[in-house]
mmCIF file of C-alpha atoms and ligand atoms in Angstrom:
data_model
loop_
_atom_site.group_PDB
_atom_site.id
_atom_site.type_symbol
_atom_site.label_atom_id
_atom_site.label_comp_id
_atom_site.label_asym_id
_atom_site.label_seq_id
_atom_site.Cartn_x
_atom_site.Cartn_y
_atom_site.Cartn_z
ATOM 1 C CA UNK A 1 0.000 0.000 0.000
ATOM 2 C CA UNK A 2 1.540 3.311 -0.917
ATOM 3 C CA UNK A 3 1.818 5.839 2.070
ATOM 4 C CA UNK A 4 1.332 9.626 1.986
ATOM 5 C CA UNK A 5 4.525 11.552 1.182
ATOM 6 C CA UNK A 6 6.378 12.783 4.515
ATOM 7 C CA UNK A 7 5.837 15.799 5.672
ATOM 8 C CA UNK A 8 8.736 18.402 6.998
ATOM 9 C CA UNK A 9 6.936 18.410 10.337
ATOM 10 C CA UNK A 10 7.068 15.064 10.855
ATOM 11 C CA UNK A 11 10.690 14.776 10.104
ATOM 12 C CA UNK A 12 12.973 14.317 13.108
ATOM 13 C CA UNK A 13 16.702 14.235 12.751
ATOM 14 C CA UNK A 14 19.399 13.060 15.030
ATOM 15 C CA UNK A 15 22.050 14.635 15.866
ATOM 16 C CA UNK A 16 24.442 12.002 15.411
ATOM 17 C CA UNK A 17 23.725 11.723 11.733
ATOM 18 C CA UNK A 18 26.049 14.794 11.682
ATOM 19 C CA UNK A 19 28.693 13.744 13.638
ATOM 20 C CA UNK A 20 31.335 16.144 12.125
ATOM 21 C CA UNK A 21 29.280 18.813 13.541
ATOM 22 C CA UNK A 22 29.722 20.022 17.524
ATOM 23 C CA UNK A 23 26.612 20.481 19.004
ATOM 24 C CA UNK A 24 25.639 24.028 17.860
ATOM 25 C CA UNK A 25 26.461 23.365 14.213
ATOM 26 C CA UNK A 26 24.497 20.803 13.915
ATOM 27 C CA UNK A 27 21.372 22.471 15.058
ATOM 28 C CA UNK A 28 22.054 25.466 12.866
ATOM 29 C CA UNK A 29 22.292 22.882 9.952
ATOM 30 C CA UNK A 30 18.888 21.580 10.737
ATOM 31 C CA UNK A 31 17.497 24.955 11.252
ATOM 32 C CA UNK A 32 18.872 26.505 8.538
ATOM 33 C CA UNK A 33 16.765 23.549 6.568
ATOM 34 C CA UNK A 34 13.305 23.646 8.284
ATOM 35 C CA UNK A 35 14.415 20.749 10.096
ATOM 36 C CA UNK A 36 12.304 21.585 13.703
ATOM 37 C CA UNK A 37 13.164 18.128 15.201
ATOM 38 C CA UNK A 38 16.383 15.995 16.374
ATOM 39 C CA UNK A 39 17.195 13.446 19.226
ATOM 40 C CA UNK A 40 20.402 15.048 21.315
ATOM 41 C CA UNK A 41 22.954 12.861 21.256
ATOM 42 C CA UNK A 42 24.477 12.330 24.851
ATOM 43 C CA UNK A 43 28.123 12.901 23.784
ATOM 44 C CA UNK A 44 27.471 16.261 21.682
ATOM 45 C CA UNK A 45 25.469 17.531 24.734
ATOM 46 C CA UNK A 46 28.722 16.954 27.129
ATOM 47 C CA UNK A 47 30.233 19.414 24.753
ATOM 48 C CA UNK A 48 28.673 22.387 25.325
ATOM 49 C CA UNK A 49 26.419 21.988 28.958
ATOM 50 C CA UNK A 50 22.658 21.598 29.485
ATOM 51 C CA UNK A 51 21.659 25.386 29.842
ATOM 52 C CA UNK A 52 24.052 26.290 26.840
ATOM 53 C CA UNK A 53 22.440 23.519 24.350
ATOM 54 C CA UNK A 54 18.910 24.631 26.110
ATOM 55 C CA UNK A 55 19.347 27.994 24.910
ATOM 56 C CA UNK A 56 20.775 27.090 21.285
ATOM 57 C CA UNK A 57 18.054 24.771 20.434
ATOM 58 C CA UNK A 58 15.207 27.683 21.559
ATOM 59 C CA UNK A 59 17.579 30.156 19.479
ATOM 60 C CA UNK A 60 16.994 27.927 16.321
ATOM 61 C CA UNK A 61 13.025 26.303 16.870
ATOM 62 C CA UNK A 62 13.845 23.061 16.847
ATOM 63 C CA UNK A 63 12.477 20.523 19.312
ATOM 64 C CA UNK A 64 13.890 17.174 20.995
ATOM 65 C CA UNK A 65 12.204 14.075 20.669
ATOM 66 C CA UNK A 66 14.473 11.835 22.509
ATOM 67 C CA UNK A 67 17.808 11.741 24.083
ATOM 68 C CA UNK A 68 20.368 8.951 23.117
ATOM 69 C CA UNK A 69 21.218 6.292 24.197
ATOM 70 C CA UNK A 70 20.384 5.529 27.762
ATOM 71 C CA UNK A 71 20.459 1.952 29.402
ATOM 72 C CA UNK A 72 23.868 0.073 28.900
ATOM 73 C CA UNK A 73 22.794 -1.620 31.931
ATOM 74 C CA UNK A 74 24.193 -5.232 32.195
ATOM 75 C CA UNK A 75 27.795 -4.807 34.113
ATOM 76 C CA UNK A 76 27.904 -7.653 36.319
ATOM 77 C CA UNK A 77 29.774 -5.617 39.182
ATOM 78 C CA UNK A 78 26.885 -4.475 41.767
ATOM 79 C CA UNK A 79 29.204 -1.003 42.108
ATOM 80 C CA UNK A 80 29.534 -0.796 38.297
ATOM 81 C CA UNK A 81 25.597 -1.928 37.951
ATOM 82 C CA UNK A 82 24.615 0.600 40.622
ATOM 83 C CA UNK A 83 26.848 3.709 38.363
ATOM 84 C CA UNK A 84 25.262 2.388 35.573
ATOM 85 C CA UNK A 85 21.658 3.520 37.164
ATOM 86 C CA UNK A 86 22.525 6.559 38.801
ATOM 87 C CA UNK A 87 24.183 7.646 35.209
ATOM 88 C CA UNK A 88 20.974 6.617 33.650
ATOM 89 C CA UNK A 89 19.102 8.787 36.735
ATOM 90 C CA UNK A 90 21.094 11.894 35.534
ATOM 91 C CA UNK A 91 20.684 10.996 31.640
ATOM 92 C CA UNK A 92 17.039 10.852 32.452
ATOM 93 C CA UNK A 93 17.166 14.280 34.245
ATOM 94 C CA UNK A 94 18.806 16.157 31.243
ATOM 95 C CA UNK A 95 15.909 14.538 28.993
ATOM 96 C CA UNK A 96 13.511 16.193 30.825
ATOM 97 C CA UNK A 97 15.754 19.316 30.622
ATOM 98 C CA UNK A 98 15.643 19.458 26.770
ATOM 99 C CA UNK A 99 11.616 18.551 26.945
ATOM 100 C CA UNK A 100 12.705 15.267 25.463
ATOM 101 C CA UNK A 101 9.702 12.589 25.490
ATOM 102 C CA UNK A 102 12.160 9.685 25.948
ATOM 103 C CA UNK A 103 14.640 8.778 26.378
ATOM 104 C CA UNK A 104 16.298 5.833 24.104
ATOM 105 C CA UNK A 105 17.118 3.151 25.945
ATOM 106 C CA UNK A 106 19.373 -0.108 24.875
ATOM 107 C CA UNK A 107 20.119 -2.792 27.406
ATOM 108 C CA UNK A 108 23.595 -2.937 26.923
ATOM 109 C CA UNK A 109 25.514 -6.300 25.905
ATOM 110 C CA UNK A 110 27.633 -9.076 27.532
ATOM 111 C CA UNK A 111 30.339 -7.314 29.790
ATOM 112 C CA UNK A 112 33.690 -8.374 28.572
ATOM 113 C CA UNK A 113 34.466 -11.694 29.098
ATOM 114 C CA UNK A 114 31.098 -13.013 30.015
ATOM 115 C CA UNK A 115 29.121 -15.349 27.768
ATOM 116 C CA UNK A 116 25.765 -15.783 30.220
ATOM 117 C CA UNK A 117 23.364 -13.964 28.192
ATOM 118 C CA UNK A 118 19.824 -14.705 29.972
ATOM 119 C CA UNK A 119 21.678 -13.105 33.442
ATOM 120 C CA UNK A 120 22.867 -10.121 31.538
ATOM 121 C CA UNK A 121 19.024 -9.668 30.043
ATOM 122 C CA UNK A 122 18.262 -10.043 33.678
ATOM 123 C CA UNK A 123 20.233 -7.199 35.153
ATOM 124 C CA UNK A 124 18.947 -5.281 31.945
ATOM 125 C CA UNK A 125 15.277 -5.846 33.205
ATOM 126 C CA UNK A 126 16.309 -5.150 37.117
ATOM 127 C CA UNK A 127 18.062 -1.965 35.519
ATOM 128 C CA UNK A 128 14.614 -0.955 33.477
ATOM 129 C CA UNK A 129 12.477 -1.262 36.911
ATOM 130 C CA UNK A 130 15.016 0.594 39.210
ATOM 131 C CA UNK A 131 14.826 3.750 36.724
ATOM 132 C CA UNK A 132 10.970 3.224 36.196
ATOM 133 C CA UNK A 133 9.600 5.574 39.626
ATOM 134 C CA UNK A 134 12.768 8.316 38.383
ATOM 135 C CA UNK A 135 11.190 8.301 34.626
ATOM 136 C CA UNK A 136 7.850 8.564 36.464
ATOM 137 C CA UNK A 137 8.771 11.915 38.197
ATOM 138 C CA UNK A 138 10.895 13.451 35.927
ATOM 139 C CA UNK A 139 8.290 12.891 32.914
ATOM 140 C CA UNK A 140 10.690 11.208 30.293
ATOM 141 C CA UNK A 141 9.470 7.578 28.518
ATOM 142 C CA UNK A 142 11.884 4.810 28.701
ATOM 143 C CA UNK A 143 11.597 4.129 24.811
ATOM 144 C CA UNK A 144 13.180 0.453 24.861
ATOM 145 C CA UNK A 145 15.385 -0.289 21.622
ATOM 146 C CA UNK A 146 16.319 -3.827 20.237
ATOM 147 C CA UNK A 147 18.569 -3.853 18.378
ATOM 148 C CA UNK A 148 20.186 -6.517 15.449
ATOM 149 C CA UNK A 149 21.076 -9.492 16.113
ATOM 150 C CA UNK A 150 24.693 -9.095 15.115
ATOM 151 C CA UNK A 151 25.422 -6.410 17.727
ATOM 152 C CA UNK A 152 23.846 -8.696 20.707
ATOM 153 C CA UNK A 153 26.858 -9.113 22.382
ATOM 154 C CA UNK A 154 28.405 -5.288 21.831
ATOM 155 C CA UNK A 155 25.305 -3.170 22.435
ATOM 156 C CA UNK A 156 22.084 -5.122 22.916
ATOM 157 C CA UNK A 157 21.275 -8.776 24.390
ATOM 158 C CA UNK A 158 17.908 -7.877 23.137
ATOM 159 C CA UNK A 159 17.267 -8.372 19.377
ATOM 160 C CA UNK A 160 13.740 -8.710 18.270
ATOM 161 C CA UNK A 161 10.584 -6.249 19.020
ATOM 162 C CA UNK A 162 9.488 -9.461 20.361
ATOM 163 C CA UNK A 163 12.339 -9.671 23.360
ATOM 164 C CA UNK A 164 11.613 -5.879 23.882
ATOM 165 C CA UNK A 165 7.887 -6.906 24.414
ATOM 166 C CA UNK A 166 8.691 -9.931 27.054
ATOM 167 C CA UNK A 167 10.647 -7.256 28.895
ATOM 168 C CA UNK A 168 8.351 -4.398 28.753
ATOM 169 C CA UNK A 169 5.545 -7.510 29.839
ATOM 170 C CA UNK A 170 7.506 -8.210 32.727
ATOM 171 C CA UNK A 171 8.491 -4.906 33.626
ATOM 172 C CA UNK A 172 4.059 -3.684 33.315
ATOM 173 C CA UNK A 173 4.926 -0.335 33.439
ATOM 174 C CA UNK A 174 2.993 0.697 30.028
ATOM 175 C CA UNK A 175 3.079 4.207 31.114
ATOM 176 C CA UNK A 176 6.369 5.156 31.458
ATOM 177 C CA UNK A 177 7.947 2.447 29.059
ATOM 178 C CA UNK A 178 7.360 1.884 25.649
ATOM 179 C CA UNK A 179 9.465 1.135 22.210
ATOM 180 C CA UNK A 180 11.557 2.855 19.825
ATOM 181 C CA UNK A 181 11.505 0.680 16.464
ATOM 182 C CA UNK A 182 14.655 0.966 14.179
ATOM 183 C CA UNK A 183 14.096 0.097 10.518
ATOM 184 C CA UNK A 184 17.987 -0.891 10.704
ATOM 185 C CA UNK A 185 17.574 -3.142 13.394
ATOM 186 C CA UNK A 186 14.309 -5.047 12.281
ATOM 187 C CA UNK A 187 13.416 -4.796 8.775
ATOM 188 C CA UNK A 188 14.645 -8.491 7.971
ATOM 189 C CA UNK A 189 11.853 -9.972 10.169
ATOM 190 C CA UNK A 190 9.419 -11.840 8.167
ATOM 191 C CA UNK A 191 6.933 -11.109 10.954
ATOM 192 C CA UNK A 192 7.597 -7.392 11.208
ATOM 193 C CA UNK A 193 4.509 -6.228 10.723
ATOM 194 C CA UNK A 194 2.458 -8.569 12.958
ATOM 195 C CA UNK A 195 4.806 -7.834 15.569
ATOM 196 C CA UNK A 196 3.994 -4.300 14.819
ATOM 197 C CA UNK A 197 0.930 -4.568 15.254
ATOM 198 C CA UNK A 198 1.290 -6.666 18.238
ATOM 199 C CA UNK A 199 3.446 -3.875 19.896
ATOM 200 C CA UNK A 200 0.518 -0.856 18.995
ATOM 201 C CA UNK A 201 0.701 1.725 21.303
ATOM 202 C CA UNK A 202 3.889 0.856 22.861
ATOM 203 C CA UNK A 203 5.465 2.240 19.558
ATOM 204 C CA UNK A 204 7.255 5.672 20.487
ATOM 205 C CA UNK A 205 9.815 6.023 18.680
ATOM 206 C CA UNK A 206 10.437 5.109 14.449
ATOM 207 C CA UNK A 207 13.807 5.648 13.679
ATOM 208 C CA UNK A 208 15.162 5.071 9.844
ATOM 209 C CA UNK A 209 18.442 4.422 7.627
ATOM 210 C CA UNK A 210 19.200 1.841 5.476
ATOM 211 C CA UNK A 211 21.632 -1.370 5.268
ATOM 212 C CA UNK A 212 23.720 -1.669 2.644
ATOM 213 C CA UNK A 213 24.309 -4.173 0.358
ATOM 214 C CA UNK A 214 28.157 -4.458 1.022
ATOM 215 C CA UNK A 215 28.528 -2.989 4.747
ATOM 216 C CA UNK A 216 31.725 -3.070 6.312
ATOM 217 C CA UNK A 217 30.890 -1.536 9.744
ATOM 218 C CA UNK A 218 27.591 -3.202 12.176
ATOM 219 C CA UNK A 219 27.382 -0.159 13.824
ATOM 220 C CA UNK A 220 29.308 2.439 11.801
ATOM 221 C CA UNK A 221 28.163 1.981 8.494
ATOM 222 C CA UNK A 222 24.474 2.903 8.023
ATOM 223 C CA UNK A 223 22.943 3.743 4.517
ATOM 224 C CA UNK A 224 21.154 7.163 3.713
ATOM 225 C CA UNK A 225 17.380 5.867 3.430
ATOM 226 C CA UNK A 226 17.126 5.184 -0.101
ATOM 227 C CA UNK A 227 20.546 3.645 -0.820
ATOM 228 C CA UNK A 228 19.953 -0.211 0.350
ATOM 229 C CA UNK A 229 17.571 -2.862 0.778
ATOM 230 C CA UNK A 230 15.740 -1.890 3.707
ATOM 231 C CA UNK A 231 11.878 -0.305 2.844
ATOM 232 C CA UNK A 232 11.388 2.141 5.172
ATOM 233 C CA UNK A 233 7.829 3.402 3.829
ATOM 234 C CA UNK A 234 6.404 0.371 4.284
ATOM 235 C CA UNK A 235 7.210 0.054 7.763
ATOM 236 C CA UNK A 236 5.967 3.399 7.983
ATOM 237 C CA UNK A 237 2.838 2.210 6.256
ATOM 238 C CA UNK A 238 2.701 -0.638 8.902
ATOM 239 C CA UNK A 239 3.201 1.688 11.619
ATOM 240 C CA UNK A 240 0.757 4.319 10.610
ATOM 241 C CA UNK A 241 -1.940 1.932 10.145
ATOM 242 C CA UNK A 242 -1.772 0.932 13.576
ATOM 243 C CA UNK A 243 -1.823 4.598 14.487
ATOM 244 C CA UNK A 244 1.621 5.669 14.710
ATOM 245 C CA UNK A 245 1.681 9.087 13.442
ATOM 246 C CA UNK A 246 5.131 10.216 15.157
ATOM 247 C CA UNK A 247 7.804 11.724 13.953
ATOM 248 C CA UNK A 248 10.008 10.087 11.496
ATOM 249 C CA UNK A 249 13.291 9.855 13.054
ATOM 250 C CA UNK A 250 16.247 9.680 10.605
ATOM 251 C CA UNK A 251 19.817 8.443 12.217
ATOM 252 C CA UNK A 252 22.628 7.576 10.536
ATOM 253 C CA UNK A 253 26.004 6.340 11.755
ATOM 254 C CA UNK A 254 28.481 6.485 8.929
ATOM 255 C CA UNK A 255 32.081 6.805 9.540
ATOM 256 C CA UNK A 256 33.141 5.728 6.149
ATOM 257 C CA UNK A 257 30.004 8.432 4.099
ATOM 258 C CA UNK A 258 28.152 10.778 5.655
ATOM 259 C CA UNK A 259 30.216 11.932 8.775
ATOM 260 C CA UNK A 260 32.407 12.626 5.835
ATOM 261 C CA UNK A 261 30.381 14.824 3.745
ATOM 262 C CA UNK A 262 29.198 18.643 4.440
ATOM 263 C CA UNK A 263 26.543 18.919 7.152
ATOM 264 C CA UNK A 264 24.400 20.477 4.525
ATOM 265 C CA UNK A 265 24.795 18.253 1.730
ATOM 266 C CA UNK A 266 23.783 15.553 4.161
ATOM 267 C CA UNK A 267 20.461 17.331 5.530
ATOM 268 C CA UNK A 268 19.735 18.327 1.652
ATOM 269 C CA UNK A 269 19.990 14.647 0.694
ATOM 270 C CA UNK A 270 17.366 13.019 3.514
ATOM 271 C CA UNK A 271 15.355 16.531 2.333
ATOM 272 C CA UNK A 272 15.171 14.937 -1.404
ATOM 273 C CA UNK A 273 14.809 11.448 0.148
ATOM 274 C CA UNK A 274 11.897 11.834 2.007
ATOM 275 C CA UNK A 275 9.553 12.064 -0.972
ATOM 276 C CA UNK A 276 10.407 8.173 -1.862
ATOM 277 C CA UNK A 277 12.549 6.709 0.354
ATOM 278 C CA UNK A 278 11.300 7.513 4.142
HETATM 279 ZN ZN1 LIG B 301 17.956 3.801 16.601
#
């Protein structure tokens, strides 16, 4: 089913997708574009200080859907467990400082030299329901991210919007938690859109790219939507017709392309994309 074309208001981009920006450039760059919306990445916000990236992103109008990426919650040290949740306490703090709705949260993967999977999922569920009452008073959505398969052991020992689901079952804490889906992360599941649908409401969060044919890089190496085999209006269909109508979150990581390329260039491109490709 063909969707409508994307609008500019619905278009959310993060700031990592310019990485060879510092924090202010990169919301000029969207500005300067009409684009109103962006996740803060964590990293470009320890550049410049919460009241000084507060006061940029008013300067320019644009808005901040999510911080990124909270969680990385499965150390198996109590002490380094127990920093792990009072980082994710402050993390969830500066959300609500930038009038985020969520913030992104991935569990984490095995700590080094660990190979028990189901205990580090464990300490990622323990670590969801200790920061549930802070997310509650501060305001800010744990939006829950699997991610693929072949970064379970580096970023996330949950993989499918299925696993995401169990947790966010066991966890019953529907208000406060929910999902972010990532077309990278999920479009080669034959069941994606029943699972979709399964998930409804619990959908916060659609964030797109595209895998190429010939990646080099599981993390780094993210297509511009439009450029490989992943059909990201679709899944928007899907998503819509269950009655996501959020924004459409576009996040690239891509050492080798676009964190290469002018900031511009790269915010003109997902601008001509969005007509076919998001
Ligand atoms: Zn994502």
């Amino acid at each position: 089913m063909a969707v409508s074309a994307l609008t500019l208001d619905r278009l959310c981009i993060h700031q990592v997708t310019l990485m060879q920006c510092d924090f202010r450039a990169s919301i000029e760059c969207f500005s300067r574009h009409g684009v109103r919306r962006t996740a803060v990445w964590r990293d470009k916000l320890d550049e410049f200080g919460l009241s000084e990236a507060v006061r940029i992103l008013k300067d320019q109008g644009v808005s901040v859907d999510a911080l990124c990426p909270g969680g990385l919650m499965t150390a198996e040290s109590p002490t380094d467990f127990r920093e792990a949740i009072d980082r994710n306490r402050i993390w969830l703090d500066l959300a609500a400082e930038l009038g985020a709705q969520s913030m992104v949260t991935i569990t984490g993967g095995l700590p080094d030299g660990h190979t028990d999977l189901s205990a580090a999922r464990q300490r990622a569920l323990k670590g969801l329901a200790e920061l549930v009452p802070h997310a509650r008073a501060v305001g800010v959505k744990l939006a829950l991210e699997p991610l693929h398969p072949m970064v379970c052991g580096v970023r996330s020992v949950i993989s499918t919007i299925g696993d995401a689901m169990e947790m966010l079952d066991e966890l019953d804490a529907d208000d406060i938690a929910g999902l972010a889906i990532d077309s990278y992360a999920v479009w080669w599941d034959r069941n994606l859109q029943a699972e979709l649908a399964r998930a409804g409401s619990r959908i916060l969060h659609f964030h797109a790219s595209d895998w190429l044919p010939d990646t080099e890089d599981l993390r780094f190496d993210r297509g511009m939507p439009g450029d490989g085999m992943i059909n990201n209006p679709q899944i928007r269909g899907w998503m819509e017709q269950i009655g996501f109508h959020g924004p459409v979150e576009v996040e690239i990581f891509s050492h080798k392309n676009w964190w290469k390329q002018a900031p511009d260039d790269v915010v003109l491109k997902i601008l001509e994309r969005m007509e076919r490709s998001l």
